[in-house]
PDB file of C-alpha atoms in Angstrom:
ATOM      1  CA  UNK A 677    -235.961  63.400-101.104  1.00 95.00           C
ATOM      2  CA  UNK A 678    -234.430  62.835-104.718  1.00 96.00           C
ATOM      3  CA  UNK A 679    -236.612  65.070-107.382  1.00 96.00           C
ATOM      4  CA  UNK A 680    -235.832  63.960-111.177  1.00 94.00           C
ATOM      5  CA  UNK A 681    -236.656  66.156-114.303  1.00 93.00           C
ATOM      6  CA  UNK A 682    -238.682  64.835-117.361  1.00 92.00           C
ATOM      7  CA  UNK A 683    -239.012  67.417-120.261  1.00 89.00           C
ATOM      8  CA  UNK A 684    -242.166  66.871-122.636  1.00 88.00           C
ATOM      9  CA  UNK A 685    -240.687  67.772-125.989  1.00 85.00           C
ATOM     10  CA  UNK A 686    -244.204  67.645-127.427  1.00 83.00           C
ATOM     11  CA  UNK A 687    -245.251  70.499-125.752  1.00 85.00           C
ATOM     12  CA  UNK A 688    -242.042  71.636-123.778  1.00 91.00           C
ATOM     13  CA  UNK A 689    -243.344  71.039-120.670  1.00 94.00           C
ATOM     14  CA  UNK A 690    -241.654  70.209-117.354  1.00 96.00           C
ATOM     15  CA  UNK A 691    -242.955  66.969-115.231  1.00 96.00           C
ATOM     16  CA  UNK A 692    -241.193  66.102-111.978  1.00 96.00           C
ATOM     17  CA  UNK A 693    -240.454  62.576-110.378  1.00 95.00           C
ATOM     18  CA  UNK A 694    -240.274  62.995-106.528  1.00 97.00           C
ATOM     19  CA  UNK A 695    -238.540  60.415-104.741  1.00 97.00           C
ATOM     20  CA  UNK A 696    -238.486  59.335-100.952  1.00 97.00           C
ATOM     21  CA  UNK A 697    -235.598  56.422-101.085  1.00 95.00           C
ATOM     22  CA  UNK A 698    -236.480  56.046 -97.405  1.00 96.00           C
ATOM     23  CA  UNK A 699    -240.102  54.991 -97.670  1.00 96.00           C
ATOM     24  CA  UNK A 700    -239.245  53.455-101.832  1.00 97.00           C
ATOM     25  CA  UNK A 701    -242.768  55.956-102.529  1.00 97.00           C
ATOM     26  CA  UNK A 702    -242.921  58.517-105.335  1.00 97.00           C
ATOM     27  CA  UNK A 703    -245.289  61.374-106.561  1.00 97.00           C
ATOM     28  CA  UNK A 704    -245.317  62.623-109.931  1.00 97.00           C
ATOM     29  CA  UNK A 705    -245.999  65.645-110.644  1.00 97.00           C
ATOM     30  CA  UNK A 706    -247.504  66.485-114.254  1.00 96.00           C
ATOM     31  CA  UNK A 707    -247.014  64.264-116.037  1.00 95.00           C
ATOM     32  CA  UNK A 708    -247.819  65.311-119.436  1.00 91.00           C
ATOM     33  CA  UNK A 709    -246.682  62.131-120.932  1.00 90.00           C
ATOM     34  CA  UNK A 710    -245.208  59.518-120.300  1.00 91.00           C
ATOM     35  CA  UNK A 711    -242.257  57.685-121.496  1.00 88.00           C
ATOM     36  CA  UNK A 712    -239.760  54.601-121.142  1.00 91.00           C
ATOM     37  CA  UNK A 713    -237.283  56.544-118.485  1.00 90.00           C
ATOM     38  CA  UNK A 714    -240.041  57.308-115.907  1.00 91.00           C
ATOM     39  CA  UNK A 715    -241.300  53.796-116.186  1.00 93.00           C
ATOM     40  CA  UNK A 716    -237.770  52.313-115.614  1.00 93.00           C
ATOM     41  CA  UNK A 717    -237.490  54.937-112.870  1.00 91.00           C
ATOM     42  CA  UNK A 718    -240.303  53.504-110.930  1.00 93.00           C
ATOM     43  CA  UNK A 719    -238.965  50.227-112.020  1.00 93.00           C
ATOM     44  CA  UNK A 720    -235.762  49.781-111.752  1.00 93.00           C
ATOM     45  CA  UNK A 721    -235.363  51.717-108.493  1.00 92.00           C
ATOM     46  CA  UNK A 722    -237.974  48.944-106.907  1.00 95.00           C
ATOM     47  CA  UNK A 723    -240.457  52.346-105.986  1.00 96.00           C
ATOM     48  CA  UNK A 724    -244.239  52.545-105.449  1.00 96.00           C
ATOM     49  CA  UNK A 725    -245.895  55.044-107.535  1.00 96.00           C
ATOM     50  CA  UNK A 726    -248.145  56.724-104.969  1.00 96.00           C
ATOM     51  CA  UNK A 727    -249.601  59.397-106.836  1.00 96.00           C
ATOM     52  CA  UNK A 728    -250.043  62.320-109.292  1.00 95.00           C
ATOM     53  CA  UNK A 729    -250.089  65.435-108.255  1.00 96.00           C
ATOM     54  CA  UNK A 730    -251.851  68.227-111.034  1.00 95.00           C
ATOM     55  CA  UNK A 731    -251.135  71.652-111.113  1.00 96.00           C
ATOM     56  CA  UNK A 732    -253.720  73.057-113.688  1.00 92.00           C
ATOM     57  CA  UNK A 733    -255.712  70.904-116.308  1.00 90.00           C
ATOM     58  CA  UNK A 734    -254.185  71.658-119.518  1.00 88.00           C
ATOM     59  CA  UNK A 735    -253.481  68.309-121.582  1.00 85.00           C
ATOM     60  CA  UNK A 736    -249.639  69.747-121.440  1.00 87.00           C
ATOM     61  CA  UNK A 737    -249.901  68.901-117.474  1.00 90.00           C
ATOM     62  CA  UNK A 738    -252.526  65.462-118.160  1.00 90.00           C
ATOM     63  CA  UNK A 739    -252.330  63.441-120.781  1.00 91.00           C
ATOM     64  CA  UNK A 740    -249.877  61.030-119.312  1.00 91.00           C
ATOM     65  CA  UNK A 741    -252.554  60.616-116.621  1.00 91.00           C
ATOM     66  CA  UNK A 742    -254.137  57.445-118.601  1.00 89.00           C
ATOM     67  CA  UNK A 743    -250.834  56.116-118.799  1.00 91.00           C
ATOM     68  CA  UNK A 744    -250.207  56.004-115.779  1.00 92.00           C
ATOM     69  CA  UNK A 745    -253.757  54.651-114.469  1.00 89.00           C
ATOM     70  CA  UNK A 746    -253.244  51.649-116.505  1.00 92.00           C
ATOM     71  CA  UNK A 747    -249.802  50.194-115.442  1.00 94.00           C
ATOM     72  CA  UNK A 748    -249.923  51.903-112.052  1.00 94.00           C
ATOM     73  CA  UNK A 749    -252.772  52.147-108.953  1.00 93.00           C
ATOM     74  CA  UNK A 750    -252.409  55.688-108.586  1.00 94.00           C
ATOM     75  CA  UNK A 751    -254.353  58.263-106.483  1.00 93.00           C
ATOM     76  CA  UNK A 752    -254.891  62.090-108.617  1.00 94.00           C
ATOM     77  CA  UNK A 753    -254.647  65.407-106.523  1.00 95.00           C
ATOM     78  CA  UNK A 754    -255.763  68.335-108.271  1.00 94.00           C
ATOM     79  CA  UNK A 755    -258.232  71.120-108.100  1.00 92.00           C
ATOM     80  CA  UNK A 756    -260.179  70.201-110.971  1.00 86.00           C
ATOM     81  CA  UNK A 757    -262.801  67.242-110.042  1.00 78.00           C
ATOM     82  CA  UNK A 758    -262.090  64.916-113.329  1.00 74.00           C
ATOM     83  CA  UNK A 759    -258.901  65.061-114.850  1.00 69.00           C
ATOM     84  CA  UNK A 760    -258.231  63.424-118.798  1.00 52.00           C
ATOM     85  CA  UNK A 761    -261.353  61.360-117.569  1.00 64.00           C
ATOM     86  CA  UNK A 762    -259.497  60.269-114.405  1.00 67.00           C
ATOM     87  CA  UNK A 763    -261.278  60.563-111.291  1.00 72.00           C
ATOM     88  CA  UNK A 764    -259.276  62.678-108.469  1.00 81.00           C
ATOM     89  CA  UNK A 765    -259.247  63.893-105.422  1.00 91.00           C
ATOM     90  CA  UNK A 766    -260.139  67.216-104.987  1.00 92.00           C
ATOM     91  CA  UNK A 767    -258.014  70.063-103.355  1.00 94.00           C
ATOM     92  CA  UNK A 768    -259.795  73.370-102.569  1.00 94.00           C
ATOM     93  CA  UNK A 769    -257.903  76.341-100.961  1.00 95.00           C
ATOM     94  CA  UNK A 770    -254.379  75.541 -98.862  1.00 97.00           C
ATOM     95  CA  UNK A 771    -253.594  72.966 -97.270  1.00 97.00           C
ATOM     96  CA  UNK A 772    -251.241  69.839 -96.521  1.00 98.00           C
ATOM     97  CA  UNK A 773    -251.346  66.475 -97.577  1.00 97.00           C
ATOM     98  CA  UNK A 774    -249.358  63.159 -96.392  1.00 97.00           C
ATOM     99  CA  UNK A 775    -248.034  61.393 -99.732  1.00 97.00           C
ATOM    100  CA  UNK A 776    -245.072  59.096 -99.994  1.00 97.00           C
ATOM    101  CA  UNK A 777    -243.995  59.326 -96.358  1.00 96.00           C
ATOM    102  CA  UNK A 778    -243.530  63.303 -97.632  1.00 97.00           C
ATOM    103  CA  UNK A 779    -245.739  66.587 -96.078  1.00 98.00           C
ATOM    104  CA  UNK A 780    -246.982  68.139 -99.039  1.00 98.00           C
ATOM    105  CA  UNK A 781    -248.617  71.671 -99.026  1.00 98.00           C
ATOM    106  CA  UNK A 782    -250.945  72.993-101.419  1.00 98.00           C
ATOM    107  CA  UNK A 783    -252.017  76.479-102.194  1.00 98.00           C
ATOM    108  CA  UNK A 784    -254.935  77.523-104.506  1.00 96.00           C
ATOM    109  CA  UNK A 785    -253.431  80.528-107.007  1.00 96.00           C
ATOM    110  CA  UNK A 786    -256.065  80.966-109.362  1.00 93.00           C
ATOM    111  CA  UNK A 787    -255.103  83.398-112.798  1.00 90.00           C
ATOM    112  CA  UNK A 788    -253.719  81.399-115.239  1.00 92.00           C
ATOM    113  CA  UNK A 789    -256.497  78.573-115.005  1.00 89.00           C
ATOM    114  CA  UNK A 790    -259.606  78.840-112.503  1.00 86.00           C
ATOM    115  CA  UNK A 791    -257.928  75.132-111.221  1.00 90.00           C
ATOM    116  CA  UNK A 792    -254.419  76.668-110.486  1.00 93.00           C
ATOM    117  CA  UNK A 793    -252.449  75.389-107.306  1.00 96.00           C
ATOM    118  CA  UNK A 794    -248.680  75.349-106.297  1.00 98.00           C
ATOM    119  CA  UNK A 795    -247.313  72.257-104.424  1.00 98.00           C
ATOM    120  CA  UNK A 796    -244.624  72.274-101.768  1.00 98.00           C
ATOM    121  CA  UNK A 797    -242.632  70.041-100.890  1.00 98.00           C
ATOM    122  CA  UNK A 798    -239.204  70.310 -98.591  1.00 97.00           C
ATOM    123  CA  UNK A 799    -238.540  74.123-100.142  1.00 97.00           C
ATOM    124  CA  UNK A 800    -239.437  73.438-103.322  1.00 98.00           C
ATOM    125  CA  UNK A 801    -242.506  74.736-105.000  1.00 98.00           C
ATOM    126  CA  UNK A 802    -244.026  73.299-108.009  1.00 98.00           C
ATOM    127  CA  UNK A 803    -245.664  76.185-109.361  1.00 97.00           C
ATOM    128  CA  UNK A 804    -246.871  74.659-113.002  1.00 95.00           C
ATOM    129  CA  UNK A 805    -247.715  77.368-114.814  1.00 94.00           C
ATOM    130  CA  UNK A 806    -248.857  80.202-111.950  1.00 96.00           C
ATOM    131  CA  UNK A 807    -244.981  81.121-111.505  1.00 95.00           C
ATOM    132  CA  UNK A 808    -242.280  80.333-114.019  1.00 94.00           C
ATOM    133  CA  UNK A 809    -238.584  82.188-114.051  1.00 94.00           C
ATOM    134  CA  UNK A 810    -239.273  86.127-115.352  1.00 93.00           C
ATOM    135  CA  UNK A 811    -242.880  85.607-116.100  1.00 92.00           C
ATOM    136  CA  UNK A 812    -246.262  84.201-114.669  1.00 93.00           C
ATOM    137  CA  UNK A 813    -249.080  82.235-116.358  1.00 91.00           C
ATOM    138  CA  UNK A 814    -250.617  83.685-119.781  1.00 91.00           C
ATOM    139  CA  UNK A 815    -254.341  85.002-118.137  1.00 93.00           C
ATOM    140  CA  UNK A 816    -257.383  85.770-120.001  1.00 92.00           C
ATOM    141  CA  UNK A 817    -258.607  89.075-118.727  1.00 93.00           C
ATOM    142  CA  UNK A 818    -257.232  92.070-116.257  1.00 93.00           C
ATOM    143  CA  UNK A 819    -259.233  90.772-113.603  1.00 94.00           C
ATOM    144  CA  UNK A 820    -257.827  87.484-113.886  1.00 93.00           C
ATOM    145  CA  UNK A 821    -254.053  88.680-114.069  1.00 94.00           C
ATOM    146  CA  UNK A 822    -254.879  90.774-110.608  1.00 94.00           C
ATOM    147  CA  UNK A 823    -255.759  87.648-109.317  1.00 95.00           C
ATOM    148  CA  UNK A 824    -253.109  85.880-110.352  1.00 95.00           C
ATOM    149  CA  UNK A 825    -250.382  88.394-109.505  1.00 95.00           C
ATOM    150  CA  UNK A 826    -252.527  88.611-105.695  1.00 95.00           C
ATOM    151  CA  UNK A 827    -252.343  85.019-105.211  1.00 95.00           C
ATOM    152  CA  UNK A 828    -248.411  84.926-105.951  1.00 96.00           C
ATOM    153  CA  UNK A 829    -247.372  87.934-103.993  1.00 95.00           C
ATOM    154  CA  UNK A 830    -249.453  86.843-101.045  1.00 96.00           C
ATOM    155  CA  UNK A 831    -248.752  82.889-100.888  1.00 97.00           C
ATOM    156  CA  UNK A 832    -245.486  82.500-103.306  1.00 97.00           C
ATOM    157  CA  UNK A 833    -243.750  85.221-102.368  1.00 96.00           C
ATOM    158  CA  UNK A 834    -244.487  84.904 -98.447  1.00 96.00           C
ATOM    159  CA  UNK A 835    -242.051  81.783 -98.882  1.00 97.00           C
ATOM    160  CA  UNK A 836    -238.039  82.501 -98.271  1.00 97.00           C
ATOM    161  CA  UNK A 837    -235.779  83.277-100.567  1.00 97.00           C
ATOM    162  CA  UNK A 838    -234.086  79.831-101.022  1.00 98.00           C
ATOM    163  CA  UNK A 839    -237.460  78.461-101.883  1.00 98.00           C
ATOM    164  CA  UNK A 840    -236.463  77.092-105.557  1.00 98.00           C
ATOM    165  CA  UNK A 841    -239.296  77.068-107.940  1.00 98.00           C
ATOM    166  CA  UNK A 842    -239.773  74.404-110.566  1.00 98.00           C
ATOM    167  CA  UNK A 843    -242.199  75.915-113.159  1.00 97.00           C
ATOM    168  CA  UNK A 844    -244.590  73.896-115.586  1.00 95.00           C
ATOM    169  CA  UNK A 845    -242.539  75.627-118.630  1.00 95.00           C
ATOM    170  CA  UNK A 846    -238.967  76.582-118.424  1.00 94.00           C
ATOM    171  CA  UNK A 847    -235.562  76.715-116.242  1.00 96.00           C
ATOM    172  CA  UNK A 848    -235.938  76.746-112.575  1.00 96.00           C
ATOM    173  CA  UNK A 849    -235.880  79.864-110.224  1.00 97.00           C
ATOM    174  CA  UNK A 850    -236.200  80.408-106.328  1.00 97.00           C
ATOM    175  CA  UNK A 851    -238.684  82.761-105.156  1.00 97.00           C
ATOM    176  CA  UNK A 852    -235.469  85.255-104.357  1.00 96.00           C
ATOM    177  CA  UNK A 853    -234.711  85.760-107.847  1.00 96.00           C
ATOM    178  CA  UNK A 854    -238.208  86.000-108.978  1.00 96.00           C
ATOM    179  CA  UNK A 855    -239.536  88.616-106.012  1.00 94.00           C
ATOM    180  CA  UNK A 856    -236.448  90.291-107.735  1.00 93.00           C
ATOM    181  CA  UNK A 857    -236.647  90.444-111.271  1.00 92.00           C
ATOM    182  CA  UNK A 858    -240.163  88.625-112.085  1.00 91.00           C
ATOM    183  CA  UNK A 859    -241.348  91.769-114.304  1.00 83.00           C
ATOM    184  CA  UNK A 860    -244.807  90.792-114.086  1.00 83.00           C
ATOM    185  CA  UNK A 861    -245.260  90.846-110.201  1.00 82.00           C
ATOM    186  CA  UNK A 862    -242.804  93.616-109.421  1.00 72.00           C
ATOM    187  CA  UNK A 863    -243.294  95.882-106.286  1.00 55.00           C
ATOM    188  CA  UNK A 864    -240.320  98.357-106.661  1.00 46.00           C
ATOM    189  CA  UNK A 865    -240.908 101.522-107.396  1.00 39.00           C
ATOM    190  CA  UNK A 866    -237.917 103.175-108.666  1.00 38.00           C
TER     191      UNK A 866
END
């Protein structure tokens, strides 16, 4: 498994290109737009596009979904049942799909967005914007930063240390570093 980084300078946010060069199948996940390097990606490197995999529906995560539904035949994973008026398939609680010749487990986290979920696949997590390195998701209320901060400790932070996290927003972590020093979801009591 190959996983290539595509930054969104419109709205600085992260979309990831997952590669099995085994099977010549890809995912991509979030693709808030899309531009001339991911197409040559899928391409050049003779790959089928599979499908896109949606961690929340904000148009930062989205709009590149019509894009992509024109040039490529596409299946849509994501919690939310119609995404930038894209059908998809709907994922509700945890869970593991088979995409790309690649397992790939999904966890509900609601908080930052009712339609929040973290995908994993090998030891990586794609956390969109639920987890991202010092901070988690921007929430509306108390109740919905409990939630959020629930959801991460119990399913996020059950994973191991070397898990590396790569956020909707911002650098990567590993759940290590962010059990650690995530300010937001800290345990410690000093």
């Amino acid at each position: 498994m190959k996983i290539y980084f595509h930054l969104n300078l419109e709205s600085f946010s992260n979309c990831y290109f997952v590669v099995n060069e085994l099977a010549k199948q890809a995912l991509i996940i979030d693709p808030g737009k899309i531009n001339e390097q991911i197409i040559k990606q899928v391409e050049e490197g003779d790959l089928t596009l599979v499908a896109a995999l949606i961690t929340h529906n904000h148009a930062s995560h989205t709009n590149g979904l019509k894009t992509l539904k024109k040039i490529y035949d596409i299946d849509v994973y994501a919690a939310d049942a119609e995404l930038a008026e894209q059908p998809s398939h709907v994922l509700k609680g945890d869970g593991t799909l088979s995409l790309a010749g690649m397992n790939v487990s999904f966890y509900s986290v609601p908080g930052h967005s009712a339609d929040s979920i973290v995908f994993k696949i090998g030891n990586v997590l794609f956390t969109g914007d639920t987890l991202e390195a010092g901070i988690i998701g921007t929430t509306n209320n108390n109740y919905a930063k409990k939630t959020l901060v629930s959801g991460i400790r119990t399913k996020l932070y059950a994973q191991q240390d070397d898990t590396i996290v790569m956020p909707g927003h911002g650098p990567m972590s590993s759940i290590g570093a962010e059990r650690m020093f995530n300010i937001d979801t800290e345990t410690r009591t000093s």
